[in-house]
GROMACS .gro file of C-alpha atoms in nm:
model
  462
    1MET     CA    1  -4.290  -0.451  -0.347
    2LYS     CA    2  -4.286  -0.083  -0.260
    3SER     CA    3  -3.980   0.115  -0.370
    4LEU     CA    4  -3.748   0.252  -0.105
    5SER     CA    5  -3.724   0.629  -0.078
    6ALA     CA    6  -3.351   0.589  -0.135
    7GLU     CA    7  -3.420   0.416  -0.468
    8THR     CA    8  -3.665   0.677  -0.593
    9PHE     CA    9  -3.432   0.959  -0.486
   10LEU     CA   10  -3.126   0.817  -0.662
   11SER     CA   11  -3.326   0.748  -0.980
   12ASP     CA   12  -3.481   1.096  -0.986
   13SER     CA   13  -3.408   1.248  -1.328
   14ARG     CA   14  -3.267   1.563  -1.165
   15VAL     CA   15  -3.015   1.361  -0.966
   16VAL     CA   16  -2.918   1.153  -1.269
   17GLU     CA   17  -2.874   1.463  -1.484
   18ALA     CA   18  -2.671   1.643  -1.216
   19LYS     CA   19  -2.428   1.352  -1.196
   20GLN     CA   20  -2.394   1.342  -1.574
   21LEU     CA   21  -2.326   1.716  -1.586
   22ILE     CA   22  -2.056   1.692  -1.319
   23LEU     CA   23  -1.881   1.403  -1.495
   24SER     CA   24  -1.900   1.590  -1.826
   25ALA     CA   25  -1.752   1.904  -1.669
   26LEU     CA   26  -1.479   1.691  -1.507
   27ALA     CA   27  -1.372   1.553  -1.844
   28ASP     CA   28  -1.362   1.901  -1.997
   29HIS     CA   29  -1.148   2.055  -1.723
   30GLN     CA   30  -0.909   1.761  -1.695
   31THR     CA   31  -0.777   1.834  -2.044
   32ALA     CA   32  -0.583   2.127  -1.894
   33LEU     CA   33  -0.374   1.883  -1.690
   34SER     CA   34  -0.177   1.678  -1.938
   35THR     CA   35   0.187   1.763  -1.869
   36VAL     CA   36   0.422   1.880  -1.596
   37ARG     CA   37   0.388   2.249  -1.511
   38PRO     CA   38   0.595   2.472  -1.280
   39PRO     CA   39   0.440   2.681  -1.001
   40ASP     CA   40   0.281   3.014  -1.084
   41PRO     CA   41   0.518   3.284  -0.943
   42ALA     CA   42   0.217   3.503  -0.861
   43ARG     CA   43   0.095   3.237  -0.618
   44LYS     CA   44   0.427   3.175  -0.441
   45THR     CA   45   0.383   3.416  -0.150
   46SER     CA   46   0.029   3.307  -0.065
   47TYR     CA   47   0.116   2.938  -0.112
   48ASP     CA   48   0.420   2.961   0.115
   49GLU     CA   49   0.211   3.137   0.379
   50VAL     CA   50  -0.062   2.872   0.372
   51LEU     CA   51   0.204   2.602   0.390
   52ARG     CA   52   0.369   2.771   0.689
   53ARG     CA   53   0.038   2.802   0.873
   54PHE     CA   54  -0.051   2.441   0.801
   55GLU     CA   55   0.282   2.306   0.923
   56ASN     CA   56   0.267   2.525   1.235
   57LEU     CA   57  -0.075   2.390   1.326
   58ARG     CA   58   0.034   2.035   1.244
   59GLY     CA   59   0.336   2.068   1.471
   60ALA     CA   60   0.579   1.926   1.214
   61PRO     CA   61   0.691   2.005   0.859
   62LEU     CA   62   0.563   1.813   0.559
   63PHE     CA   63   0.813   1.595   0.371
   64PHE     CA   64   0.724   1.777   0.048
   65PRO     CA   65   0.579   2.130   0.018
   66TYR     CA   66   0.264   1.960  -0.112
   67LEU     CA   67  -0.077   2.117  -0.073
   68GLY     CA   68  -0.306   1.987  -0.343
   69SER     CA   69  -0.566   2.201  -0.516
   70GLY     CA   70  -0.810   1.909  -0.497
   71PHE     CA   71  -0.796   1.837  -0.869
   72GLY     CA   72  -0.602   1.603  -1.096
   73ASN     CA   73  -0.608   1.399  -1.412
   74GLY     CA   74  -0.493   1.042  -1.376
   75VAL     CA   75  -0.115   1.043  -1.327
   76PHE     CA   76  -0.114   1.423  -1.298
   77VAL     CA   77  -0.197   1.616  -0.982
   78GLU     CA   78  -0.239   1.991  -0.946
   79LEU     CA   79  -0.104   2.172  -0.640
   80ALA     CA   80  -0.243   2.494  -0.497
   81ASP     CA   81   0.055   2.687  -0.638
   82ALA     CA   82  -0.074   2.588  -0.988
   83SER     CA   83   0.212   2.342  -1.047
   84VAL     CA   84   0.131   2.006  -1.205
   85LYS     CA   85   0.331   1.695  -1.121
   86TYR     CA   86   0.347   1.327  -1.207
   87ASP     CA   87   0.227   1.137  -0.902
   88PHE     CA   88   0.431   0.816  -0.911
   89ILE     CA   89   0.395   0.738  -0.541
   90SER     CA   90   0.013   0.763  -0.544
   91GLY     CA   91  -0.015   0.889  -0.187
   92ILE     CA   92   0.204   0.590  -0.088
   93GLY     CA   93  -0.019   0.356  -0.280
   94VAL     CA   94  -0.369   0.499  -0.234
   95HIS     CA   95  -0.444   0.649  -0.578
   96TYR     CA   96  -0.439   0.327  -0.778
   97LEU     CA   97  -0.666   0.480  -1.043
   98GLY     CA   98  -0.490   0.814  -1.031
   99HIS     CA   99  -0.645   1.150  -0.951
  100ASN     CA  100  -1.012   1.231  -1.025
  101HIS     CA  101  -1.074   0.905  -1.205
  102PRO     CA  102  -1.434   0.924  -1.339
  103ALA     CA  103  -1.529   0.596  -1.170
  104LEU     CA  104  -1.411   0.725  -0.834
  105VAL     CA  105  -1.572   1.066  -0.880
  106GLU     CA  106  -1.901   0.893  -0.960
  107ALA     CA  107  -1.856   0.666  -0.656
  108ALA     CA  108  -1.791   0.973  -0.439
  109LEU     CA  109  -2.103   1.144  -0.575
  110ASP     CA  110  -2.311   0.836  -0.498
  111ALA     CA  111  -2.161   0.824  -0.149
  112ALA     CA  112  -2.233   1.193  -0.091
  113LEU     CA  113  -2.602   1.122  -0.157
  114GLN     CA  114  -2.614   0.866   0.125
  115ASP     CA  115  -2.731   0.961   0.472
  116THR     CA  116  -2.441   0.807   0.665
  117VAL     CA  117  -2.099   0.972   0.632
  118MET     CA  118  -1.913   0.723   0.850
  119GLN     CA  119  -2.020   0.363   0.887
  120GLY     CA  120  -1.932   0.156   1.190
  121ASN     CA  121  -2.029  -0.073   1.470
  122LEU     CA  122  -2.390   0.041   1.507
  123GLN     CA  123  -2.473   0.164   1.158
  124GLN     CA  124  -2.384  -0.006   0.831
  125ASN     CA  125  -2.558   0.069   0.502
  126VAL     CA  126  -2.636  -0.210   0.257
  127GLN     CA  127  -2.357  -0.087   0.029
  128SER     CA  128  -2.097  -0.224   0.273
  129LEU     CA  129  -2.192  -0.582   0.188
  130PRO     CA  130  -2.065  -0.595  -0.174
  131VAL     CA  131  -1.716  -0.478  -0.069
  132LEU     CA  132  -1.683  -0.753   0.192
  133GLU     CA  133  -1.828  -1.016  -0.043
  134LYS     CA  134  -1.591  -0.920  -0.324
  135LEU     CA  135  -1.285  -0.922  -0.097
  136VAL     CA  136  -1.365  -1.261   0.052
  137ALA     CA  137  -1.446  -1.410  -0.289
  138CYS     CA  138  -1.118  -1.282  -0.433
  139ALA     CA  139  -0.919  -1.406  -0.133
  140LYS     CA  140  -1.073  -1.756  -0.158
  141GLY     CA  141  -1.034  -1.770  -0.535
  142ARG     CA  142  -0.737  -2.008  -0.528
  143GLY     CA  143  -0.826  -2.208  -0.219
  144ALA     CA  144  -0.740  -1.989   0.080
  145ARG     CA  145  -0.974  -2.044   0.374
  146LEU     CA  146  -1.042  -1.678   0.447
  147ASP     CA  147  -1.412  -1.671   0.530
  148HIS     CA  148  -1.449  -1.339   0.713
  149CYS     CA  149  -1.362  -0.976   0.649
  150PHE     CA  150  -1.364  -0.695   0.908
  151PRO     CA  151  -1.324  -0.345   0.758
  152SER     CA  152  -1.127  -0.064   0.920
  153THR     CA  153  -1.013   0.290   0.849
  154SER     CA  154  -0.637   0.228   0.821
  155GLY     CA  155  -0.380  -0.039   0.749
  156ALA     CA  156  -0.244  -0.004   1.101
  157MET     CA  157  -0.590  -0.070   1.243
  158ALA     CA  158  -0.629  -0.373   1.017
  159ASN     CA  159  -0.302  -0.511   1.156
  160GLU     CA  160  -0.405  -0.426   1.513
  161ASN     CA  161  -0.729  -0.619   1.465
  162ALA     CA  162  -0.535  -0.912   1.321
  163LEU     CA  163  -0.306  -0.921   1.624
  164LYS     CA  164  -0.601  -0.902   1.864
  165ILE     CA  165  -0.760  -1.203   1.691
  166LEU     CA  166  -0.438  -1.405   1.705
  167PHE     CA  167  -0.334  -1.320   2.061
  168ARG     CA  168  -0.685  -1.398   2.187
  169LYS     CA  169  -0.681  -1.729   1.998
  170LYS     CA  170  -0.353  -1.842   2.153
  171TYR     CA  171  -0.379  -1.690   2.498
  172PRO     CA  172  -0.156  -1.676   2.706
  173ALA     CA  173   0.102  -1.648   2.423
  174ASP     CA  174   0.268  -1.306   2.449
  175ARG     CA  175   0.529  -1.289   2.172
  176LEU     CA  176   0.538  -1.224   1.798
  177LEU     CA  177   0.773  -1.321   1.518
  178ALA     CA  178   0.857  -1.085   1.231
  179PHE     CA  179   1.122  -1.025   0.967
  180GLN     CA  180   1.422  -0.802   1.011
  181GLY     CA  181   1.360  -0.478   0.823
  182CYS     CA  182   0.981  -0.510   0.838
  183PHE     CA  183   0.733  -0.224   0.860
  184THR     CA  184   0.386  -0.291   1.000
  185GLY     CA  185   0.256   0.051   1.112
  186ARG     CA  186   0.308   0.323   1.373
  187THR     CA  187   0.064   0.250   1.655
  188LEU     CA  188   0.206   0.170   1.999
  189VAL     CA  189   0.205  -0.204   1.929
  190LEU     CA  190   0.308  -0.185   1.565
  191SER     CA  191   0.593   0.054   1.643
  192GLN     CA  192   0.737  -0.231   1.848
  193VAL     CA  193   0.697  -0.475   1.560
  194SER     CA  194   0.834  -0.249   1.284
  195ASP     CA  195   1.207  -0.308   1.276
  196LYS     CA  196   1.314   0.054   1.296
  197PRO     CA  197   1.438   0.177   1.636
  198ALA     CA  198   1.355   0.540   1.556
  199PHE     CA  199   0.985   0.450   1.550
  200ARG     CA  200   1.008   0.314   1.907
  201LYS     CA  201   1.213   0.592   2.062
  202GLY     CA  202   1.044   0.721   2.376
  203LEU     CA  203   0.756   0.472   2.355
  204PRO     CA  204   0.674   0.208   2.617
  205ARG     CA  205   0.727  -0.155   2.529
  206THR     CA  206   0.399  -0.327   2.448
  207VAL     CA  207   0.486  -0.664   2.296
  208ALA     CA  208   0.798  -0.881   2.266
  209VAL     CA  209   0.910  -0.943   1.907
  210ASP     CA  210   1.166  -1.194   1.780
  211TYR     CA  211   1.314  -1.122   1.438
  212VAL     CA  212   1.404  -1.358   1.155
  213PRO     CA  213   1.635  -1.256   0.866
  214PHE     CA  214   1.459  -1.195   0.534
  215TYR     CA  215   1.529  -1.360   0.201
  216ASP     CA  216   1.851  -1.271   0.019
  217PRO     CA  217   1.818  -1.313  -0.360
  218GLU     CA  218   2.199  -1.326  -0.388
  219ASP     CA  219   2.204  -1.637  -0.169
  220GLY     CA  220   1.858  -1.790  -0.180
  221GLU     CA  221   1.940  -2.133  -0.041
  222GLY     CA  222   2.180  -1.999   0.221
  223SER     CA  223   1.943  -1.727   0.341
  224THR     CA  224   1.662  -1.982   0.368
  225LYS     CA  225   1.876  -2.206   0.587
  226ARG     CA  226   1.984  -1.915   0.806
  227ALA     CA  227   1.630  -1.789   0.849
  228ALA     CA  228   1.505  -2.139   0.935
  229ALA     CA  229   1.782  -2.179   1.193
  230VAL     CA  230   1.698  -1.846   1.360
  231LEU     CA  231   1.325  -1.926   1.358
  232LYS     CA  232   1.390  -2.267   1.513
  233GLU     CA  233   1.601  -2.106   1.785
  234HIS     CA  234   1.322  -1.860   1.873
  235LEU     CA  235   1.058  -2.132   1.879
  236LEU     CA  236   1.268  -2.354   2.107
  237ARG     CA  237   1.371  -2.070   2.335
  238TYR     CA  238   1.011  -1.959   2.391
  239PRO     CA  239   0.795  -2.272   2.353
  240GLU     CA  240   0.423  -2.198   2.305
  241ARG     CA  241   0.487  -1.827   2.358
  242HIS     CA  242   0.444  -1.704   1.998
  243ALA     CA  243   0.092  -1.615   1.886
  244ALA     CA  244   0.185  -1.551   1.522
  245MET     CA  245   0.448  -1.452   1.270
  246MET     CA  246   0.390  -1.145   1.053
  247PHE     CA  247   0.491  -1.184   0.689
  248GLU     CA  248   0.561  -0.901   0.448
  249LEU     CA  249   0.597  -1.095   0.124
  250VAL     CA  250   0.759  -0.790  -0.032
  251GLN     CA  251   0.924  -0.562   0.219
  252GLY     CA  252   0.790  -0.215   0.139
  253GLU     CA  253   0.939   0.040   0.377
  254GLY     CA  254   1.247  -0.181   0.398
  255GLY     CA  255   1.336  -0.125   0.032
  256PHE     CA  256   1.102  -0.327  -0.194
  257PHE     CA  257   1.270  -0.661  -0.129
  258PRO     CA  258   1.061  -0.951  -0.265
  259GLY     CA  259   1.077  -1.291  -0.103
  260ASP     CA  260   1.065  -1.639  -0.258
  261ARG     CA  261   0.806  -1.915  -0.240
  262SER     CA  262   1.047  -2.185  -0.122
  263PHE     CA  263   1.177  -1.951   0.147
  264PHE     CA  264   0.828  -1.872   0.274
  265VAL     CA  265   0.709  -2.233   0.262
  266THR     CA  266   1.011  -2.351   0.463
  267LEU     CA  267   0.930  -2.107   0.743
  268MET     CA  268   0.554  -2.155   0.725
  269GLU     CA  269   0.585  -2.531   0.756
  270MET     CA  270   0.794  -2.484   1.071
  271LEU     CA  271   0.531  -2.249   1.211
  272ARG     CA  272   0.257  -2.503   1.137
  273GLU     CA  273   0.452  -2.767   1.329
  274HIS     CA  274   0.467  -2.536   1.632
  275ASN     CA  275   0.103  -2.421   1.609
  276VAL     CA  276   0.202  -2.060   1.532
  277SER     CA  277  -0.045  -1.869   1.315
  278ILE     CA  278   0.057  -1.694   0.992
  279LEU     CA  279  -0.039  -1.329   0.941
  280ILE     CA  280   0.027  -1.192   0.593
  281ASP     CA  281   0.049  -0.813   0.574
  282GLU     CA  282  -0.074  -0.706   0.228
  283ILE     CA  283  -0.141  -0.341   0.305
  284GLN     CA  284   0.096  -0.240   0.025
  285THR     CA  285   0.120  -0.552  -0.193
  286PHE     CA  286  -0.252  -0.605  -0.258
  287GLY     CA  287  -0.324  -0.537  -0.626
  288ARG     CA  288   0.042  -0.492  -0.717
  289THR     CA  289   0.165  -0.838  -0.814
  290SER     CA  290   0.071  -1.077  -1.093
  291GLU     CA  291  -0.223  -1.192  -0.879
  292LEU     CA  292  -0.463  -0.979  -0.679
  293PHE     CA  293  -0.302  -1.092  -0.352
  294ALA     CA  294   0.071  -1.141  -0.315
  295PHE     CA  295   0.007  -1.466  -0.126
  296GLN     CA  296  -0.161  -1.589  -0.445
  297HIS     CA  297   0.135  -1.470  -0.652
  298PHE     CA  298   0.367  -1.682  -0.434
  299GLY     CA  299   0.123  -1.976  -0.414
  300LEU     CA  300   0.078  -1.959  -0.037
  301ASP     CA  301  -0.301  -1.994  -0.023
  302ASP     CA  302  -0.287  -2.299   0.204
  303TYR     CA  303  -0.088  -2.109   0.467
  304ALA     CA  304  -0.288  -1.787   0.498
  305ASP     CA  305  -0.454  -1.769   0.841
  306VAL     CA  306  -0.506  -1.393   0.853
  307VAL     CA  307  -0.446  -1.139   0.574
  308THR     CA  308  -0.462  -0.760   0.597
  309VAL     CA  309  -0.523  -0.530   0.300
  310GLY     CA  310  -0.547  -0.157   0.248
  311LYS     CA  311  -0.408   0.146   0.065
  312LEU     CA  312  -0.541   0.118  -0.292
  313LEU     CA  313  -0.887   0.013  -0.168
  314GLN     CA  314  -0.918   0.320   0.061
  315VAL     CA  315  -1.104   0.080   0.290
  316CYS     CA  316  -0.865  -0.140   0.487
  317ALA     CA  317  -0.962  -0.483   0.614
  318THR     CA  318  -0.864  -0.792   0.810
  319LEU     CA  319  -0.953  -1.124   0.647
  320PHE     CA  320  -0.943  -1.437   0.863
  321ARG     CA  321  -1.036  -1.805   0.879
  322ASP     CA  322  -1.360  -1.919   1.035
  323ASP     CA  323  -1.187  -2.105   1.320
  324LEU     CA  324  -1.021  -1.775   1.419
  325ALA     CA  325  -1.346  -1.577   1.438
  326PRO     CA  326  -1.346  -1.401   1.777
  327GLU     CA  327  -1.636  -1.372   2.018
  328PRO     CA  328  -1.838  -1.048   1.995
  329GLY     CA  329  -1.672  -0.741   2.139
  330LEU     CA  330  -1.310  -0.803   2.048
  331LEU     CA  331  -1.346  -0.626   1.712
  332SER     CA  332  -1.568  -0.323   1.746
  333GLN     CA  333  -1.502   0.023   1.604
  334THR     CA  334  -1.714   0.336   1.602
  335PHE     CA  335  -1.591   0.394   1.247
  336THR     CA  336  -1.504   0.101   1.019
  337ALA     CA  337  -1.496   0.313   0.702
  338SER     CA  338  -1.645   0.622   0.546
  339THR     CA  339  -1.925   0.572   0.297
  340SER     CA  340  -1.712   0.737   0.027
  341ALA     CA  341  -1.426   0.494   0.098
  342LEU     CA  342  -1.662   0.195   0.072
  343PHE     CA  343  -1.798   0.317  -0.261
  344ALA     CA  344  -1.444   0.381  -0.386
  345ALA     CA  345  -1.331   0.034  -0.275
  346SER     CA  346  -1.617  -0.126  -0.465
  347ALA     CA  347  -1.527   0.072  -0.779
  348VAL     CA  348  -1.158  -0.019  -0.756
  349LEU     CA  349  -1.235  -0.388  -0.701
  350ASP     CA  350  -1.468  -0.387  -1.000
  351HIS     CA  351  -1.199  -0.219  -1.210
  352LEU     CA  352  -0.940  -0.478  -1.108
  353THR     CA  353  -1.151  -0.789  -1.132
  354GLU     CA  354  -1.388  -0.725  -1.421
  355SER     CA  355  -1.107  -0.644  -1.660
  356ARG     CA  356  -0.865  -0.923  -1.740
  357LYS     CA  357  -0.589  -0.684  -1.839
  358TYR     CA  358  -0.421  -0.634  -1.501
  359LEU     CA  359  -0.335  -0.977  -1.364
  360GLY     CA  360  -0.132  -1.275  -1.482
  361PRO     CA  361   0.223  -1.300  -1.617
  362GLU     CA  362   0.129  -1.097  -1.926
  363GLY     CA  363  -0.102  -0.856  -1.746
  364ARG     CA  364  -0.059  -0.482  -1.718
  365ILE     CA  365   0.104  -0.499  -1.375
  366GLU     CA  366   0.386  -0.724  -1.495
  367GLU     CA  367   0.408  -0.527  -1.820
  368LEU     CA  368   0.467  -0.205  -1.626
  369HIS     CA  369   0.736  -0.372  -1.418
  370ARG     CA  370   0.920  -0.490  -1.730
  371LEU     CA  371   0.895  -0.140  -1.874
  372PHE     CA  372   1.043   0.007  -1.555
  373VAL     CA  373   1.323  -0.250  -1.558
  374ARG     CA  374   1.415  -0.164  -1.917
  375SER     CA  375   1.410   0.208  -1.837
  376VAL     CA  376   1.648   0.169  -1.541
  377GLU     CA  377   1.880  -0.055  -1.742
  378THR     CA  378   1.889   0.203  -2.023
  379ILE     CA  379   2.002   0.472  -1.776
  380ARG     CA  380   2.264   0.239  -1.630
  381LYS     CA  381   2.410   0.172  -1.973
  382LYS     CA  382   2.439   0.545  -2.042
  383ASP     CA  383   2.561   0.648  -1.695
  384PRO     CA  384   2.647   0.344  -1.481
  385ASP     CA  385   2.753   0.557  -1.184
  386LEU     CA  386   2.413   0.729  -1.147
  387LEU     CA  387   2.204   0.447  -1.007
  388SER     CA  388   2.178   0.078  -0.923
  389GLY     CA  389   1.882  -0.152  -0.962
  390PRO     CA  390   1.612  -0.212  -1.064
  391TYR     CA  391   1.445  -0.358  -0.756
  392GLY     CA  392   1.096  -0.459  -0.652
  393LEU     CA  393   0.816  -0.674  -0.786
  394GLY     CA  394   0.515  -0.596  -1.003
  395ALA     CA  395   0.391  -0.240  -0.954
  396MET     CA  396   0.632  -0.188  -0.663
  397CYS     CA  397   0.941  -0.047  -0.832
  398ALA     CA  398   1.262   0.097  -0.689
  399PHE     CA  399   1.617   0.200  -0.770
  400THR     CA  400   1.911   0.332  -0.569
  401PRO     CA  401   2.035   0.672  -0.688
  402LEU     CA  402   2.399   0.775  -0.659
  403ASP     CA  403   2.571   0.612  -0.359
  404GLY     CA  404   2.248   0.533  -0.175
  405SER     CA  405   2.330   0.742   0.131
  406PRO     CA  406   2.007   0.857   0.303
  407ASP     CA  407   2.102   1.226   0.283
  408LYS     CA  408   2.173   1.213  -0.090
  409VAL     CA  409   1.863   1.007  -0.167
  410THR     CA  410   1.644   1.247   0.032
  411ALA     CA  411   1.795   1.543  -0.154
  412PHE     CA  412   1.744   1.364  -0.486
  413VAL     CA  413   1.378   1.285  -0.414
  414ARG     CA  414   1.318   1.650  -0.334
  415ARG     CA  415   1.497   1.756  -0.654
  416LEU     CA  416   1.275   1.512  -0.842
  417PHE     CA  417   0.968   1.672  -0.682
  418ASP     CA  418   1.081   2.016  -0.800
  419ALA     CA  419   1.132   1.869  -1.149
  420GLY     CA  420   0.774   1.743  -1.157
  421VAL     CA  421   0.780   1.381  -1.033
  422ILE     CA  422   0.659   1.269  -0.690
  423ALA     CA  423   0.838   0.960  -0.557
  424PHE     CA  424   0.938   0.849  -0.208
  425ILE     CA  425   1.215   0.678  -0.014
  426ALA     CA  426   1.244   0.317   0.103
  427GLY     CA  427   1.521   0.140   0.292
  428SER     CA  428   1.813   0.299   0.469
  429ASN     CA  429   2.140   0.121   0.397
  430PRO     CA  430   2.134   0.187   0.109
  431ALA     CA  431   1.827   0.405   0.066
  432ARG     CA  432   1.617   0.363  -0.247
  433VAL     CA  433   1.369   0.567  -0.447
  434ARG     CA  434   1.036   0.389  -0.477
  435PHE     CA  435   0.746   0.418  -0.717
  436LEU     CA  436   0.391   0.299  -0.656
  437MET     CA  437   0.255   0.383  -0.998
  438PRO     CA  438  -0.117   0.454  -1.049
  439VAL     CA  439  -0.160   0.128  -1.238
  440GLY     CA  440  -0.511   0.198  -1.364
  441VAL     CA  441  -0.415   0.507  -1.565
  442VAL     CA  442  -0.040   0.512  -1.632
  443THR     CA  443   0.070   0.467  -1.993
  444ASP     CA  444   0.399   0.358  -2.145
  445GLY     CA  445   0.450   0.719  -2.253
  446HIS     CA  446   0.409   0.842  -1.896
  447VAL     CA  447   0.672   0.596  -1.772
  448ALA     CA  448   0.913   0.702  -2.047
  449GLU     CA  449   0.871   1.073  -1.966
  450VAL     CA  450   0.909   1.017  -1.592
  451MET     CA  451   1.226   0.816  -1.642
  452ASP     CA  452   1.366   1.093  -1.867
  453ILE     CA  453   1.304   1.338  -1.581
  454VAL     CA  454   1.469   1.093  -1.340
  455HIS     CA  455   1.775   1.071  -1.565
  456ARG     CA  456   1.810   1.449  -1.589
  457ALA     CA  457   1.769   1.488  -1.212
  458LEU     CA  458   2.036   1.223  -1.154
  459VAL     CA  459   2.279   1.401  -1.384
  460GLU     CA  460   2.215   1.731  -1.205
  461SER     CA  461   2.265   1.560  -0.865
  462ARG     CA  462   2.595   1.398  -0.955
   0.00000   0.00000   0.00000
């Protein structure tokens, strides 16, 4: 069989050597980024000017004065003002392997050598196939019937595709069910679903949504009964009108509130009885619990009709059962993913699945959560008025600083940024500080140093 030109090009000794030289140079230069570093005063004026111009063109200010240099080393990221910071929010969950991880740099180099920058409806390279195969195989690993996988460029688009599948399947149903406090995205439709009025202000109504209260760990049995009663009321009030219910198994934007298997099963059984499909939104939870999917962590494989994933993969996707597969034309995008994102997704999946260190009750994800819990409890013992918590599940970690008022938490997160740690906010009443640690590269020492910085920032904010 004759070799493809692509094969002979990629195996050319010059190409192989060039890649090796780049990776070697990367390792050498990353040694300079191994601790927090303040901005270079000589760069302040030019940095502030570039930031001002960027924000003016963007039409809105950035949350942080963050303009990256394009270089990092695992948990550390360098900004264009020469400062170096711990990135403990990972671009809200994208940089699972940290910054400039060699496996991702190599994947990006391989992608750059391909002829197609963006892959989509008319043009897919053969390298797309392994990503879809790996995702489906992982999703079906414990019995879920998720046979298909449609890639997309964002988590919001993955959720939009899921809703299109489910509404088409149950036409003329025109309503959705979701949890109070949920966040599903910011498109026109998803702004209606996300339970935050500010996201809907000034936007036309696109879909009717009925909300169900989420699980309360302080009253598990009671909250389950209340949620079931509200769900029953919605189902009886609008018979056959609900296409699906969206499930965040851990509420992310809402404050890192994890649910409970019994709670979910109670509601899912009711939905099954009323022929309402179950959509599980794993844009943020994928790869951050004791199992690869949160629905596997909670043992909900039998109930998963449609599952959406994203963030840490860089490619987002909608996984769905065979009996939900739509006719051609419903799902069709000019761009389903960039070639670099597909290569990165494959590398991240390999990293997660080929090593046995991440998953399971004794895996690295649960180990990091226990370490975070101990760190928060240590601060509470020293200064009980500084914070409450810990909250979250797995690699989704949160605490409430001070009194939890949104203004104070916002000010604290910005103080933390200036001190060298990038975190973000979740929830509103009270607000919380959330971490999405770069699981693939963070060490116990990194967590300890970050929590020391957190403690000092809390004391200074008191």
